[in-house]
Amino acid sequence: MSASIIPFPKKTDQNLTELEKIMRRWLAELSNNPDLIETVVTRMLKFIEHYASKSFEPIFDLPVPRDLSQEETQALLLSIEKGTDYTAQQVHQMINEIIVERFFLEIEIYEARNKAINQSNFK
C-alpha cells in the first residue's frame, strides 16, 4: 500500500479579498486615518501573500505490512486522514494567530514612523 499525498489548502484570491475587507473594517473602527488604513492593508496583504499562502504536502514513509486486511487498511487510512486533518487545523490556527499579531504590529510600526516624522518636522 502506498501513502497518499494530501495537499493542504491554499489561500485563494477570494480569501484575500475577504481578509482585506475584514482588515479595512477593523482599521476603520480603530482609526479614521485613510493613510494608516491603506498602508497597513497593503503591507498585510503582501505579508499574507508571501508567508501565509504557501502550501506544503506532508509526506509519509510508512512501512505497511502487505498482509493487512481490508478493515485494517481502512482503519490505517482513516487514522492518517484524521491526523493530517488535525495537523492542518493546527497549522491554519497558528497562521491566523500570526496574521493577527502582525496586523497589530503593523499599526504600531505605522504610528511609530508617523510620530518620528512629526517630531522631526517640529525641530
Tab-separated table of N, CA and C in Angstrom:
chain	number	residue	atom	x	y	z
A	1	MET	N	0.853	-1.180	0.000
A	1	MET	CA	0.000	0.000	0.000
A	1	MET	C	0.888	1.228	0.000
A	2	SER	N	0.616	2.161	-0.889
A	2	SER	CA	1.398	3.392	-0.920
A	2	SER	C	0.621	4.503	-0.230
A	3	ALA	N	1.348	5.435	0.359
A	3	ALA	CA	0.717	6.535	1.080
A	3	ALA	C	0.224	7.584	0.095
A	4	SER	N	-0.897	8.180	0.423
A	4	SER	CA	-1.427	9.270	-0.392
A	4	SER	C	-0.816	10.576	0.066
A	5	ILE	N	-0.694	11.512	-0.858
A	5	ILE	CA	-0.237	12.850	-0.511
A	5	ILE	C	-1.470	13.730	-0.474
A	6	ILE	N	-1.682	14.385	0.653
A	6	ILE	CA	-2.866	15.212	0.848
A	6	ILE	C	-2.418	16.674	0.873
A	7	PRO	N	-2.772	17.458	-0.150
A	7	PRO	CA	-2.340	18.858	-0.154
A	7	PRO	C	-3.089	19.679	0.885
A	8	PHE	N	-2.376	20.559	1.562
A	8	PHE	CA	-3.011	21.469	2.487
A	8	PHE	C	-3.638	22.593	1.683
A	9	PRO	N	-4.757	23.153	2.177
A	9	PRO	CA	-5.451	24.163	1.379
A	9	PRO	C	-4.638	25.435	1.211
A	10	LYS	N	-4.763	26.031	0.034
A	10	LYS	CA	-4.104	27.296	-0.262
A	10	LYS	C	-5.092	28.432	-0.044
A	11	LYS	N	-4.549	29.608	0.189
A	11	LYS	CA	-5.382	30.794	0.240
A	11	LYS	C	-5.742	31.154	-1.199
A	12	THR	N	-6.994	31.493	-1.429
A	12	THR	CA	-7.410	31.893	-2.760
A	12	THR	C	-7.534	33.403	-2.814
A	13	ASP	N	-7.677	33.927	-4.032
A	13	ASP	CA	-7.881	35.366	-4.185
A	13	ASP	C	-9.136	35.808	-3.441
A	14	GLN	N	-10.153	34.967	-3.445
A	14	GLN	CA	-11.387	35.294	-2.733
A	14	GLN	C	-11.116	35.425	-1.235
A	15	ASN	N	-10.287	34.535	-0.685
A	15	ASN	CA	-9.934	34.622	0.734
A	15	ASN	C	-9.180	35.910	1.029
A	16	LEU	N	-8.262	36.296	0.123
A	16	LEU	CA	-7.509	37.532	0.321
A	16	LEU	C	-8.437	38.736	0.268
A	17	THR	N	-9.408	38.735	-0.643
A	17	THR	CA	-10.374	39.824	-0.720
A	17	THR	C	-11.184	39.908	0.563
A	18	GLU	N	-11.591	38.770	1.063
A	18	GLU	CA	-12.356	38.733	2.316
A	18	GLU	C	-11.496	39.233	3.476
A	19	LEU	N	-10.234	38.813	3.520
A	19	LEU	CA	-9.320	39.292	4.560
A	19	LEU	C	-9.123	40.795	4.461
A	20	GLU	N	-9.002	41.297	3.252
A	20	GLU	CA	-8.833	42.741	3.065
A	20	GLU	C	-10.038	43.496	3.611
A	21	LYS	N	-11.228	43.009	3.339
A	21	LYS	CA	-12.447	43.650	3.856
A	21	LYS	C	-12.453	43.657	5.379
A	22	ILE	N	-12.074	42.531	5.970
A	22	ILE	CA	-12.048	42.432	7.435
A	22	ILE	C	-11.025	43.408	8.009
A	23	MET	N	-9.826	43.448	7.418
A	23	MET	CA	-8.792	44.363	7.917
A	23	MET	C	-9.241	45.811	7.795
A	24	ARG	N	-9.842	46.164	6.683
A	24	ARG	CA	-10.317	47.542	6.492
A	24	ARG	C	-11.386	47.901	7.527
A	25	ARG	N	-12.261	46.961	7.808
A	25	ARG	CA	-13.312	47.203	8.801
A	25	ARG	C	-12.701	47.393	10.189
A	26	TRP	N	-11.751	46.521	10.558
A	26	TRP	CA	-11.089	46.655	11.867
A	26	TRP	C	-10.362	47.991	11.971
A	27	LEU	N	-9.633	48.334	10.907
A	27	LEU	CA	-8.866	49.578	10.935
A	27	LEU	C	-9.787	50.794	10.992
A	28	ALA	N	-10.899	50.749	10.289
A	28	ALA	CA	-11.858	51.859	10.325
A	28	ALA	C	-12.425	52.044	11.727
A	29	GLU	N	-12.553	50.953	12.468
A	29	GLU	CA	-13.024	51.050	13.857
A	29	GLU	C	-11.952	51.634	14.775
A	30	LEU	N	-10.686	51.429	14.416
A	30	LEU	CA	-9.575	51.916	15.237
A	30	LEU	C	-9.143	53.334	14.886
A	31	SER	N	-9.336	53.707	13.616
A	31	SER	CA	-8.810	54.993	13.164
A	31	SER	C	-9.584	55.480	11.947
A	32	ASN	N	-9.652	56.800	11.823
A	32	ASN	CA	-10.262	57.355	10.613
A	32	ASN	C	-9.184	57.890	9.660
A	33	ASN	N	-7.946	57.476	9.875
A	33	ASN	CA	-6.819	57.912	9.063
A	33	ASN	C	-6.730	57.023	7.814
A	34	PRO	N	-7.078	57.544	6.633
A	34	PRO	CA	-7.044	56.711	5.422
A	34	PRO	C	-5.634	56.250	5.055
A	35	ASP	N	-4.614	57.043	5.386
A	35	ASP	CA	-3.244	56.627	5.082
A	35	ASP	C	-2.841	55.422	5.922
A	36	LEU	N	-3.202	55.427	7.192
A	36	LEU	CA	-2.932	54.275	8.056
A	36	LEU	C	-3.617	53.038	7.490
A	37	ILE	N	-4.877	53.187	7.118
A	37	ILE	CA	-5.635	52.041	6.597
A	37	ILE	C	-4.968	51.481	5.342
A	38	GLU	N	-4.652	52.349	4.384
A	38	GLU	CA	-4.041	51.884	3.136
A	38	GLU	C	-2.670	51.264	3.370
A	39	THR	N	-1.871	51.912	4.215
A	39	THR	CA	-0.520	51.419	4.476
A	39	THR	C	-0.555	50.051	5.141
A	40	VAL	N	-1.353	49.923	6.179
A	40	VAL	CA	-1.416	48.653	6.916
A	40	VAL	C	-2.006	47.548	6.042
A	41	VAL	N	-3.082	47.840	5.327
A	41	VAL	CA	-3.698	46.816	4.476
A	41	VAL	C	-2.722	46.366	3.385
A	42	THR	N	-2.047	47.304	2.755
A	42	THR	CA	-1.096	46.963	1.698
A	42	THR	C	0.024	46.075	2.234
A	43	ARG	N	0.583	46.470	3.369
A	43	ARG	CA	1.676	45.679	3.954
A	43	ARG	C	1.185	44.302	4.409
A	44	MET	N	-0.008	44.257	4.970
A	44	MET	CA	-0.548	42.974	5.432
A	44	MET	C	-0.834	42.034	4.265
A	45	LEU	N	-1.390	42.555	3.184
A	45	LEU	CA	-1.669	41.695	2.032
A	45	LEU	C	-0.384	41.127	1.456
A	46	LYS	N	0.673	41.931	1.415
A	46	LYS	CA	1.974	41.418	0.953
A	46	LYS	C	2.479	40.332	1.901
A	47	PHE	N	2.358	40.583	3.206
A	47	PHE	CA	2.799	39.610	4.209
A	47	PHE	C	2.027	38.297	4.059
A	48	ILE	N	0.721	38.408	3.954
A	48	ILE	CA	-0.125	37.213	3.844
A	48	ILE	C	0.203	36.453	2.564
A	49	GLU	N	0.328	37.175	1.473
A	49	GLU	CA	0.632	36.522	0.199
A	49	GLU	C	1.991	35.816	0.247
A	50	HIS	N	2.957	36.469	0.872
A	50	HIS	CA	4.309	35.912	0.897
A	50	HIS	C	4.455	34.743	1.878
A	51	TYR	N	3.885	34.879	3.055
A	51	TYR	CA	4.128	33.866	4.092
A	51	TYR	C	2.952	32.924	4.343
A	52	ALA	N	1.743	33.430	4.306
A	52	ALA	CA	0.611	32.603	4.715
A	52	ALA	C	-0.055	31.871	3.560
A	53	SER	N	0.356	32.146	2.348
A	53	SER	CA	-0.274	31.493	1.209
A	53	SER	C	0.518	30.299	0.701
A	54	LYS	N	1.589	29.991	1.375
A	54	LYS	CA	2.394	28.843	0.947
A	54	LYS	C	1.674	27.551	1.314
A	55	SER	N	1.894	26.562	0.491
A	55	SER	CA	1.298	25.270	0.803
A	55	SER	C	2.423	24.253	0.955
A	56	PHE	N	2.110	23.196	1.607
A	56	PHE	CA	3.057	22.099	1.711
A	56	PHE	C	2.281	20.803	1.754
A	57	GLU	N	2.963	19.773	1.407
A	57	GLU	CA	2.337	18.466	1.391
A	57	GLU	C	3.109	17.543	2.316
A	58	PRO	N	2.450	17.047	3.330
A	58	PRO	CA	3.141	16.097	4.199
A	58	PRO	C	3.413	14.805	3.436
A	59	ILE	N	4.549	14.264	3.681
A	59	ILE	CA	4.920	13.015	3.016
A	59	ILE	C	5.139	11.963	4.099
A	60	PHE	N	4.482	10.861	3.931
A	60	PHE	CA	4.587	9.776	4.895
A	60	PHE	C	5.333	8.619	4.257
A	61	ASP	N	6.325	8.147	4.950
A	61	ASP	CA	7.041	6.960	4.509
A	61	ASP	C	6.742	5.880	5.543
A	62	LEU	N	5.555	5.325	5.428
A	62	LEU	CA	5.091	4.355	6.415
A	62	LEU	C	5.279	2.936	5.903
A	63	PRO	N	6.071	2.174	6.611
A	63	PRO	CA	6.143	0.760	6.236
A	63	PRO	C	4.833	0.075	6.637
A	64	VAL	N	4.197	-0.502	5.676
A	64	VAL	CA	2.901	-1.140	5.922
A	64	VAL	C	2.999	-2.604	5.524
A	65	PRO	N	2.645	-3.484	6.435
A	65	PRO	CA	2.681	-4.913	6.090
A	65	PRO	C	1.755	-5.220	4.911
A	66	ARG	N	2.180	-6.123	4.072
A	66	ARG	CA	1.399	-6.488	2.885
A	66	ARG	C	0.137	-7.272	3.242
A	67	ASP	N	0.141	-7.889	4.402
A	67	ASP	CA	-0.973	-8.770	4.732
A	67	ASP	C	-2.062	-8.090	5.569
A	68	LEU	N	-2.175	-6.779	5.472
A	68	LEU	CA	-3.249	-6.091	6.193
A	68	LEU	C	-4.595	-6.448	5.582
A	69	SER	N	-5.553	-6.642	6.437
A	69	SER	CA	-6.902	-6.906	5.942
A	69	SER	C	-7.501	-5.601	5.413
A	70	GLN	N	-8.618	-5.702	4.726
A	70	GLN	CA	-9.304	-4.529	4.206
A	70	GLN	C	-9.707	-3.604	5.363
A	71	GLU	N	-10.182	-4.179	6.446
A	71	GLU	CA	-10.587	-3.389	7.621
A	71	GLU	C	-9.389	-2.678	8.237
A	72	GLU	N	-8.270	-3.370	8.355
A	72	GLU	CA	-7.059	-2.759	8.920
A	72	GLU	C	-6.540	-1.648	8.007
A	73	THR	N	-6.607	-1.880	6.716
A	73	THR	CA	-6.170	-0.864	5.752
A	73	THR	C	-7.050	0.377	5.869
A	74	GLN	N	-8.352	0.185	5.945
A	74	GLN	CA	-9.279	1.318	6.080
A	74	GLN	C	-9.040	2.048	7.399
A	75	ALA	N	-8.806	1.314	8.471
A	75	ALA	CA	-8.544	1.937	9.772
A	75	ALA	C	-7.251	2.755	9.733
A	76	LEU	N	-6.234	2.227	9.082
A	76	LEU	CA	-4.964	2.944	8.957
A	76	LEU	C	-5.147	4.223	8.136
A	77	LEU	N	-5.831	4.112	7.011
A	77	LEU	CA	-6.083	5.281	6.174
A	77	LEU	C	-6.896	6.341	6.913
A	78	LEU	N	-7.897	5.914	7.664
A	78	LEU	CA	-8.708	6.842	8.443
A	78	LEU	C	-7.862	7.536	9.505
A	79	SER	N	-7.003	6.787	10.146
A	79	SER	CA	-6.122	7.357	11.168
A	79	SER	C	-5.180	8.393	10.563
A	80	ILE	N	-4.609	8.093	9.414
A	80	ILE	CA	-3.716	9.037	8.734
A	80	ILE	C	-4.491	10.288	8.332
A	81	GLU	N	-5.683	10.099	7.796
A	81	GLU	CA	-6.506	11.229	7.368
A	81	GLU	C	-6.876	12.122	8.559
A	82	LYS	N	-7.288	11.507	9.660
A	82	LYS	CA	-7.636	12.286	10.854
A	82	LYS	C	-6.425	13.051	11.380
A	83	GLY	N	-5.274	12.391	11.420
A	83	GLY	CA	-4.058	13.054	11.890
A	83	GLY	C	-3.648	14.207	10.989
A	84	THR	N	-3.771	14.018	9.689
A	84	THR	CA	-3.433	15.066	8.732
A	84	THR	C	-4.414	16.228	8.850
A	85	ASP	N	-5.694	15.932	8.968
A	85	ASP	CA	-6.696	16.991	9.128
A	85	ASP	C	-6.442	17.794	10.399
A	86	TYR	N	-6.120	17.105	11.479
A	86	TYR	CA	-5.850	17.785	12.748
A	86	TYR	C	-4.617	18.680	12.624
A	87	THR	N	-3.578	18.174	11.978
A	87	THR	CA	-2.366	18.969	11.776
A	87	THR	C	-2.672	20.193	10.918
A	88	ALA	N	-3.466	20.018	9.867
A	88	ALA	CA	-3.843	21.145	9.002
A	88	ALA	C	-4.610	22.196	9.805
A	89	GLN	N	-5.498	21.768	10.683
A	89	GLN	CA	-6.244	22.715	11.526
A	89	GLN	C	-5.299	23.486	12.444
A	90	GLN	N	-4.344	22.794	13.029
A	90	GLN	CA	-3.386	23.452	13.917
A	90	GLN	C	-2.535	24.462	13.151
A	91	VAL	N	-2.083	24.088	11.972
A	91	VAL	CA	-1.278	24.991	11.148
A	91	VAL	C	-2.116	26.208	10.768
A	92	HIS	N	-3.344	25.988	10.363
A	92	HIS	CA	-4.241	27.080	9.988
A	92	HIS	C	-4.465	28.031	11.166
A	93	GLN	N	-4.705	27.481	12.344
A	93	GLN	CA	-4.909	28.300	13.544
A	93	GLN	C	-3.649	29.109	13.869
A	94	MET	N	-2.503	28.485	13.771
A	94	MET	CA	-1.247	29.170	14.058
A	94	MET	C	-1.021	30.312	13.064
A	95	ILE	N	-1.296	30.072	11.791
A	95	ILE	CA	-1.141	31.112	10.780
A	95	ILE	C	-2.096	32.270	11.071
A	96	ASN	N	-3.324	31.967	11.435
A	96	ASN	CA	-4.283	33.022	11.773
A	96	ASN	C	-3.789	33.872	12.938
A	97	GLU	N	-3.243	33.231	13.959
A	97	GLU	CA	-2.734	33.964	15.113
A	97	GLU	C	-1.544	34.839	14.732
A	98	ILE	N	-0.679	34.337	13.874
A	98	ILE	CA	0.471	35.116	13.405
A	98	ILE	C	-0.014	36.327	12.606
A	99	ILE	N	-1.013	36.142	11.767
A	99	ILE	CA	-1.550	37.250	10.975
A	99	ILE	C	-2.129	38.331	11.886
A	100	VAL	N	-2.874	37.943	12.899
A	100	VAL	CA	-3.455	38.932	13.817
A	100	VAL	C	-2.354	39.680	14.573
A	101	GLU	N	-1.352	38.962	15.037
A	101	GLU	CA	-0.221	39.610	15.727
A	101	GLU	C	0.472	40.596	14.795
A	102	ARG	N	0.704	40.185	13.569
A	102	ARG	CA	1.370	41.052	12.592
A	102	ARG	C	0.509	42.276	12.284
A	103	PHE	N	-0.791	42.101	12.227
A	103	PHE	CA	-1.720	43.208	11.973
A	103	PHE	C	-1.518	44.318	13.009
A	104	PHE	N	-1.512	43.943	14.275
A	104	PHE	CA	-1.342	44.945	15.328
A	104	PHE	C	0.076	45.513	15.337
A	105	LEU	N	1.049	44.711	14.973
A	105	LEU	CA	2.422	45.202	14.857
A	105	LEU	C	2.523	46.233	13.738
A	106	GLU	N	1.864	45.999	12.626
A	106	GLU	CA	1.873	46.963	11.516
A	106	GLU	C	1.277	48.301	11.933
A	107	ILE	N	0.238	48.271	12.741
A	107	ILE	CA	-0.345	49.516	13.252
A	107	ILE	C	0.677	50.245	14.121
A	108	GLU	N	1.337	49.511	15.005
A	108	GLU	CA	2.365	50.120	15.865
A	108	GLU	C	3.507	50.695	15.028
A	109	ILE	N	3.937	49.980	14.016
A	109	ILE	CA	5.018	50.459	13.154
A	109	ILE	C	4.592	51.751	12.454
A	110	TYR	N	3.394	51.761	11.918
A	110	TYR	CA	2.890	52.961	11.244
A	110	TYR	C	2.869	54.152	12.199
A	111	GLU	N	2.319	53.943	13.384
A	111	GLU	CA	2.221	55.038	14.362
A	111	GLU	C	3.597	55.512	14.808
A	112	ALA	N	4.531	54.603	15.008
A	112	ALA	CA	5.889	54.977	15.414
A	112	ALA	C	6.578	55.785	14.316
A	113	ARG	N	6.417	55.369	13.073
A	113	ARG	CA	7.018	56.103	11.946
A	113	ARG	C	6.425	57.506	11.845
A	114	ASN	N	5.112	57.606	11.954
A	114	ASN	CA	4.472	58.922	11.870
A	114	ASN	C	4.882	59.817	13.028
A	115	LYS	N	4.995	59.250	14.201
A	115	LYS	CA	5.431	60.033	15.362
A	115	LYS	C	6.842	60.558	15.135
A	116	ALA	N	7.722	59.723	14.625
A	116	ALA	CA	9.100	60.134	14.356
A	116	ALA	C	9.140	61.220	13.284
A	117	ILE	N	8.323	61.072	12.242
A	117	ILE	CA	8.269	62.085	11.186
A	117	ILE	C	7.752	63.410	11.741
A	118	ASN	N	6.694	63.343	12.525
A	118	ASN	CA	6.116	64.548	13.100
A	118	ASN	C	7.088	65.241	14.040
A	119	GLN	N	7.806	64.473	14.825
A	119	GLN	CA	8.780	65.076	15.752
A	119	GLN	C	9.928	65.725	14.986
A	120	SER	N	10.372	65.111	13.887
A	120	SER	CA	11.469	65.695	13.114
A	120	SER	C	11.018	66.954	12.365
A	121	ASN	N	9.727	67.037	12.042
A	121	ASN	CA	9.205	68.232	11.362
A	121	ASN	C	9.101	69.426	12.315
A	122	PHE	N	8.970	69.172	13.612
A	122	PHE	CA	8.831	70.249	14.584
A	122	PHE	C	10.173	70.769	15.064
A	123	LYS	N	11.253	70.134	14.710
A	123	LYS	CA	12.570	70.562	15.172
A	123	LYS	C	13.124	71.676	14.335
